[in-house]
């Protein structure tokens, strides 16, 4: 098998010309790649007549939807711009949108209305208690009397009435001394009992549970828990209202067709109407005001089944009913519930909502009455705390009123507040409810009103906080901005309680960053440090301090400006808890990577960010999750990539050396540093145009040395292999031949250490495919690596072949043969007069040996060894279970000889024929592939220098599978 002595001589330039695609002049005309595509479909009909061949009829359809266009609903994003230019289409679209919006405005609540569900969690989290609570549970009645058939109907009515009266006769159990969590669990149990009773058709029991729960809303014994209790119990009421509505709606289904959403009472059948009236009559017979009000409000929507005006008549009556509730706190939450239900079922009836609120204003003085004061003394609750209990209810009522309300309503509300002596509680709710633009435009008016508020009831700093929240969303008049900040900060800076202080400061920092320079921001940060440092108050305020940092970097994202804010880094020092400190550092780095457009060498930025990255790096320990490590490494790498000292390459290398010492525990960072240093060496080569001076040659060697000593510290074996190869290529390109040899030797000596299985994305995978890929890349590089004068011919190739020979391959793997076949490709390329590619200013073996016969003989010997190994392996695959693999490998080897060997050599020619027959011998060859291969050989035989392929084609039979 004298393979390479007669390797096919290659003229790579002419081969490249032959293989190049033919260039055809293209007339675009109307064609544009983004235009909608018209697909022409060819339909084929088969006529299955006896004794006739199938005839084909073809029809063309140009209306078939292109599968990619169908995803875009027939319009691609670029076509939309064209549509926008068409005035008729635009006008029609705007008109329909306006009509739709006007309709939505009047009849339904839009997506811009914040639903009650978003408030629920906030209230439950804020209004908690450690005091013991009590609850009355409905136990059910055991009384049952025997009935005769004649009196069944009247008896049933009497039983129903008795069951309702049962509530007054002690069929309930009082549970005392419950913790808040126990209480919440009991309420959840009641909610489940309600659903169970309903599903088992015990409607009266369900009603009793709801009445029982509603009664709990009249109890204010643990007053600070009342808002949370209201949330929990109204959940049950909502469930009940929904169950009743759906039950009556299901009765309206006519022949399984349900009513449309906007049905009229006329389309409701009599049975459904009667059931609906029955529910309202049952509720009207509840004796106590509070449960009667709440249960009727819960099923308010059911009025739609009875009459068109039902809801609009009920709302004013229910509003008036609330006047009978004596406790102002209970009354205001009842009003909030009515607003909530009203907004869901009839948001257009704003008059009733307004009447509800103005009723509340009339009874507002009750809050300061003797009854309330006595109750607070008994429960040891201070007035400021008591007033905050009103906030969720008043906020909600005002939010409902202010929704899509004109600006004039805000003016009216402000006037009413002034009449009530600028009540702080009310003023706070007004600022929370109305649109931020309206509030911001009247900032100075609100500040004047806040100043006149009574300090004793509701703290002024909370009012400034509410104002600040609005100013974060909308801008006040430009001339007022500085005065607003001064007025607010005068009050904020006097706050003694650190928690109150930081809650306000956090909001106003955003206003400062938004409208002022770094001088004002610095002043505000200094004030925060001054207030939060004594007694380590910052330890209880990490969320707010984090929020401040987030706001500062959102508005000041020029990092040279940010780090020139004197108090920014001292502010970071307040984050003493490591987990929080790392989170803050991550935020800063994310902002830097997002906003930093150009590379930097600013020493202020570099020192500050190195300190921040070091903090992130030092947080890594044995328990750190891989995802967290990956994220930290990505942020640090983002920073490293943004550092550039321009042409000062030595300074750049010094930076990388410092970074390596700082970030040695994060492997991806070390990998990035090696790539960066390699890139630095290549940039140096580019600047010198490949002609290194003594100084640059020494510098490049320093870069190579950096990589050589860093790579062994990495744990991933394939990362090390690839970096040795990559760094060796860089060394070769910079004419550092001995250093390149050192890298390649290191890679060769590392191959035996490759384990059978490696972890890829957290899963164990066989390493064979990765090793095969690496070795193929390595062979491509070895073609241009010149031999060392003292090491003998092809010493690196021989070393690598020895390693491959000794490596333990899997029994069911043919990768070894595939690698040997690639070695043949390499040796074939090495025997050419001029190599297919070369490294500039590096003499490869084609120049060094100049086609010397001794060199070619050595190459040939190597080749014979490799072929012998391949043939030995093919023999071992002669068993029945491995015949398919033998067939595939034989064809693979045949193609290698076809591409790289000179088949005028008789031995080689005979070997190729034997391989062809072996591939087909046991019927495992793919007939299509064999046919195509033979066609290729016949095509090639027409070339003048390939006439011997004609004889070869005649010697290659095609065997059928049978």
Coordinates of C-alpha atoms in Angstrom, one line a residue, residues 74-364:
X74 CA -50.6 38.5 6.9
X75 CA -48.7 41.7 7.7
X76 CA -45.0 41.9 8.2
X77 CA -43.7 44.7 10.4
X78 CA -42.2 46.6 7.4
X79 CA -45.6 46.6 5.5
X80 CA -47.1 48.3 8.5
X81 CA -45.0 51.4 7.8
X82 CA -46.3 51.5 4.3
X83 CA -49.9 51.2 5.6
X84 CA -49.2 54.1 7.9
X85 CA -48.5 56.3 4.9
X86 CA -52.0 55.5 3.4
X87 CA -54.2 58.3 4.7
X88 CA -57.5 56.5 4.0
X89 CA -56.4 53.3 5.9
X90 CA -55.0 55.5 8.7
X91 CA -58.2 57.5 9.1
X92 CA -60.4 54.4 9.1
X93 CA -58.2 52.7 11.7
X94 CA -58.1 55.8 14.0
X95 CA -61.9 56.2 13.7
X96 CA -62.6 52.6 14.7
X97 CA -60.1 52.8 17.5
X98 CA -61.7 56.1 18.8
X99 CA -65.2 54.6 18.7
X100 CA -64.0 51.5 20.5
X101 CA -62.2 53.6 23.1
X102 CA -65.1 55.9 23.7
X103 CA -67.3 52.8 24.2
X104 CA -64.7 51.3 26.6
X105 CA -64.5 54.6 28.5
X106 CA -68.2 54.7 29.2
X107 CA -69.0 51.0 29.9
X108 CA -65.9 49.1 31.0
X109 CA -62.8 49.5 33.1
X110 CA -59.6 49.5 30.9
X111 CA -56.3 47.8 31.5
X112 CA -54.9 51.1 32.9
X113 CA -57.1 50.7 36.0
X114 CA -55.2 49.1 38.8
X115 CA -57.3 46.1 40.0
X116 CA -58.1 45.4 43.7
X117 CA -56.0 42.2 43.5
X118 CA -52.8 44.2 43.2
X119 CA -53.6 45.9 46.5
X120 CA -54.6 42.7 48.3
X121 CA -51.1 41.4 49.1
X122 CA -49.8 44.8 50.1
X123 CA -52.6 45.2 52.7
X124 CA -52.1 41.7 54.1
X125 CA -48.4 42.3 54.5
X126 CA -48.7 45.7 56.1
X127 CA -51.6 45.3 58.6
X128 CA -50.5 42.5 60.9
X129 CA -50.9 41.9 64.7
X130 CA -49.4 39.7 67.4
X131 CA -52.6 40.0 69.6
X132 CA -55.0 37.0 69.9
X133 CA -58.1 37.0 67.7
X134 CA -61.5 35.3 68.0
X135 CA -63.9 34.0 65.4
X136 CA -67.5 32.6 65.4
X137 CA -67.9 29.5 63.3
X138 CA -71.2 28.2 61.9
X139 CA -71.7 24.6 63.2
X140 CA -74.8 23.5 61.2
X141 CA -78.2 22.4 62.6
X142 CA -79.0 18.9 63.8
X143 CA -82.7 19.5 64.1
X144 CA -84.9 17.5 61.7
X145 CA -88.6 16.8 62.0
X146 CA -90.7 14.0 60.4
X147 CA -93.0 15.3 57.7
X148 CA -96.1 13.9 56.1
X149 CA -96.5 14.0 52.3
X150 CA -99.4 16.5 52.4
X151 CA -97.6 19.2 54.2
X152 CA -94.3 18.7 52.4
X153 CA -94.2 22.1 50.6
X154 CA -95.2 24.3 53.6
X155 CA -92.9 22.2 55.8
X156 CA -90.0 22.9 53.4
X157 CA -90.6 26.6 53.6
X158 CA -90.8 26.5 57.4
X159 CA -87.5 24.4 57.6
X160 CA -85.8 27.0 55.4
X161 CA -86.9 29.9 57.7
X162 CA -85.9 27.9 60.8
X163 CA -82.5 27.3 59.3
X164 CA -82.0 31.0 58.8
X165 CA -83.2 31.7 62.4
X166 CA -80.8 29.0 63.6
X167 CA -78.1 31.6 63.5
X168 CA -79.7 33.4 66.4
X169 CA -80.1 30.2 68.4
X170 CA -76.4 29.5 69.2
X171 CA -75.6 27.1 66.3
X172 CA -72.2 28.7 66.2
X173 CA -69.0 28.1 68.1
X174 CA -66.7 30.9 69.2
X175 CA -63.0 30.2 68.8
X176 CA -60.8 32.3 71.1
X177 CA -57.0 33.1 71.4
X178 CA -56.2 32.5 67.7
X179 CA -52.9 33.8 66.3
X180 CA -53.1 35.8 63.1
X181 CA -52.0 32.7 61.0
X182 CA -54.6 30.5 62.7
X183 CA -57.2 33.2 62.0
X184 CA -56.3 33.3 58.3
X185 CA -56.4 29.5 58.1
X186 CA -59.9 29.4 59.7
X187 CA -61.1 32.0 57.1
X188 CA -59.6 29.9 54.3
X189 CA -61.5 26.9 55.8
X190 CA -64.7 28.8 55.7
X191 CA -64.1 29.8 52.1
X192 CA -63.6 26.1 51.3
X193 CA -66.7 25.1 53.3
X194 CA -68.7 27.6 51.3
X195 CA -67.6 26.0 48.0
X196 CA -68.2 22.5 49.4
X197 CA -71.7 23.4 50.6
X198 CA -72.5 25.0 47.2
X199 CA -71.3 22.0 45.2
X200 CA -73.3 19.7 47.4
X201 CA -76.4 21.8 46.8
X202 CA -76.7 23.1 50.3
X203 CA -77.4 26.7 49.3
X204 CA -78.9 27.8 52.7
X205 CA -75.8 26.5 54.5
X206 CA -73.6 28.5 52.0
X207 CA -75.6 31.7 52.7
X208 CA -75.3 31.1 56.5
X209 CA -71.5 30.9 56.1
X210 CA -71.4 34.2 54.2
X211 CA -73.7 35.9 56.7
X212 CA -71.4 34.6 59.6
X213 CA -68.3 35.9 57.8
X214 CA -69.9 39.3 57.1
X215 CA -70.7 39.7 60.8
X216 CA -67.0 39.5 61.6
X217 CA -66.6 42.8 59.8
X218 CA -68.5 44.6 62.6
X219 CA -65.9 43.4 65.1
X220 CA -63.0 45.9 65.7
X221 CA -61.6 44.4 68.9
X222 CA -58.1 44.1 67.4
X223 CA -58.3 47.3 65.4
X224 CA -54.9 47.3 63.7
X225 CA -55.7 43.9 62.0
X226 CA -59.0 45.3 60.5
X227 CA -57.8 46.1 57.0
X228 CA -56.4 42.5 56.6
X229 CA -59.6 41.0 58.0
X230 CA -61.6 43.0 55.5
X231 CA -59.4 41.6 52.6
X232 CA -59.8 38.0 53.8
X233 CA -63.6 38.2 54.3
X234 CA -64.4 40.1 51.1
X235 CA -62.6 37.2 49.3
X236 CA -65.3 34.9 50.6
X237 CA -68.0 37.4 49.6
X238 CA -66.6 37.6 46.1
X239 CA -66.6 33.8 45.9
X240 CA -70.3 33.8 47.0
X241 CA -71.3 36.5 44.5
X242 CA -69.6 34.7 41.7
X243 CA -71.3 31.3 42.6
X244 CA -74.8 32.9 42.7
X245 CA -74.3 34.8 39.4
X246 CA -73.0 31.7 37.6
X247 CA -75.8 29.6 39.0
X248 CA -78.5 32.0 37.7
X249 CA -76.6 32.4 34.4
X250 CA -76.6 28.6 33.9
X251 CA -80.4 28.6 34.4
X252 CA -80.7 31.0 31.4
X253 CA -79.0 28.5 29.0
X254 CA -81.5 27.8 26.2
X255 CA -80.8 24.6 24.3
X256 CA -77.2 24.7 25.6
X257 CA -76.6 28.2 24.2
X258 CA -75.5 30.6 26.9
X259 CA -76.5 34.3 27.1
X260 CA -74.2 36.9 25.4
X261 CA -72.2 39.2 27.7
X262 CA -74.4 42.2 27.1
X263 CA -77.7 40.4 27.5
X264 CA -81.0 42.2 28.3
X265 CA -83.4 41.2 31.1
X266 CA -86.0 40.3 28.4
X267 CA -83.9 37.3 27.3
X268 CA -83.8 35.9 30.8
X269 CA -86.4 33.1 31.4
X270 CA -88.9 33.2 34.3
X271 CA -87.3 30.4 36.3
X272 CA -84.0 32.3 36.4
X273 CA -85.7 35.6 37.4
X274 CA -87.7 33.9 40.1
X275 CA -84.5 32.3 41.6
X276 CA -82.7 35.6 41.4
X277 CA -85.6 37.4 43.2
X278 CA -85.6 34.6 45.8
X279 CA -81.9 35.3 46.6
X280 CA -82.6 39.0 47.1
X281 CA -85.6 38.3 49.3
X282 CA -83.5 35.9 51.4
X283 CA -80.9 38.6 51.9
X284 CA -83.5 41.2 52.7
X285 CA -84.7 39.1 55.6
X286 CA -81.2 39.2 57.3
X287 CA -81.8 41.2 60.5
X288 CA -78.4 42.8 61.0
X289 CA -77.4 45.8 58.9
X290 CA -73.7 44.9 58.2
X291 CA -74.2 41.3 56.9
X292 CA -77.3 42.4 55.0
X293 CA -75.4 45.2 53.3
X294 CA -72.3 43.1 52.4
X295 CA -74.2 40.1 51.1
X296 CA -76.5 42.2 48.9
X297 CA -73.4 44.1 47.6
X298 CA -71.8 40.8 46.8
X299 CA -74.6 39.7 44.5
X300 CA -75.2 43.3 43.1
X301 CA -74.3 42.0 39.6
X302 CA -77.4 39.7 39.7
X303 CA -79.6 42.7 39.3
X304 CA -78.8 42.5 35.5
X305 CA -81.2 39.5 35.3
X306 CA -84.1 41.5 36.7
X307 CA -84.1 44.9 35.1
X308 CA -81.9 47.3 33.1
X309 CA -82.0 49.9 35.8
X310 CA -81.6 47.5 38.7
X311 CA -77.9 48.2 39.5
X312 CA -78.4 52.0 39.1
X313 CA -81.3 51.9 41.6
X314 CA -79.5 49.6 44.1
X315 CA -76.2 51.6 44.3
X316 CA -77.7 54.8 45.9
X317 CA -79.8 52.7 48.3
X318 CA -76.8 50.7 49.4
X319 CA -74.8 54.0 49.8
X320 CA -77.5 55.3 52.1
X321 CA -77.6 52.1 54.1
X322 CA -73.9 52.7 55.1
X323 CA -75.0 55.8 57.0
X324 CA -76.5 53.4 59.5
X325 CA -73.0 52.0 60.4
X326 CA -71.8 53.8 63.5
X327 CA -68.1 52.9 63.6
X328 CA -66.3 55.2 61.1
X329 CA -63.6 52.6 60.3
X330 CA -66.2 49.8 59.6
X331 CA -68.2 52.4 57.5
X332 CA -65.3 53.5 55.3
X333 CA -64.4 49.9 54.5
X334 CA -68.1 49.2 53.6
X335 CA -67.9 52.2 51.2
X336 CA -64.7 50.8 49.7
X337 CA -66.4 47.4 49.1
X338 CA -69.3 49.1 47.4
X339 CA -66.9 51.1 45.2
X340 CA -65.1 47.9 44.4
X341 CA -68.2 46.0 43.4
X342 CA -69.6 49.1 41.6
X343 CA -66.4 49.5 39.5
X344 CA -66.7 45.8 38.4
X345 CA -70.4 45.8 37.4
X346 CA -71.2 49.5 36.5
X347 CA -68.1 51.7 36.2
X348 CA -70.2 54.2 34.2
X349 CA -72.3 55.1 37.3
X350 CA -69.7 57.5 38.7
X351 CA -72.4 59.7 40.4
X352 CA -73.1 56.9 42.9
X353 CA -69.4 56.6 43.6
X354 CA -69.0 60.3 44.1
X355 CA -72.1 60.4 46.4
X356 CA -70.5 57.5 48.4
X357 CA -67.3 59.6 49.0
X358 CA -69.1 62.8 49.8
X359 CA -71.1 60.9 52.4
X360 CA -67.9 59.8 53.9
X361 CA -66.6 63.5 54.0
X362 CA -69.8 64.5 55.9
X363 CA -69.2 61.9 58.6
X364 CA -65.4 62.5 58.7

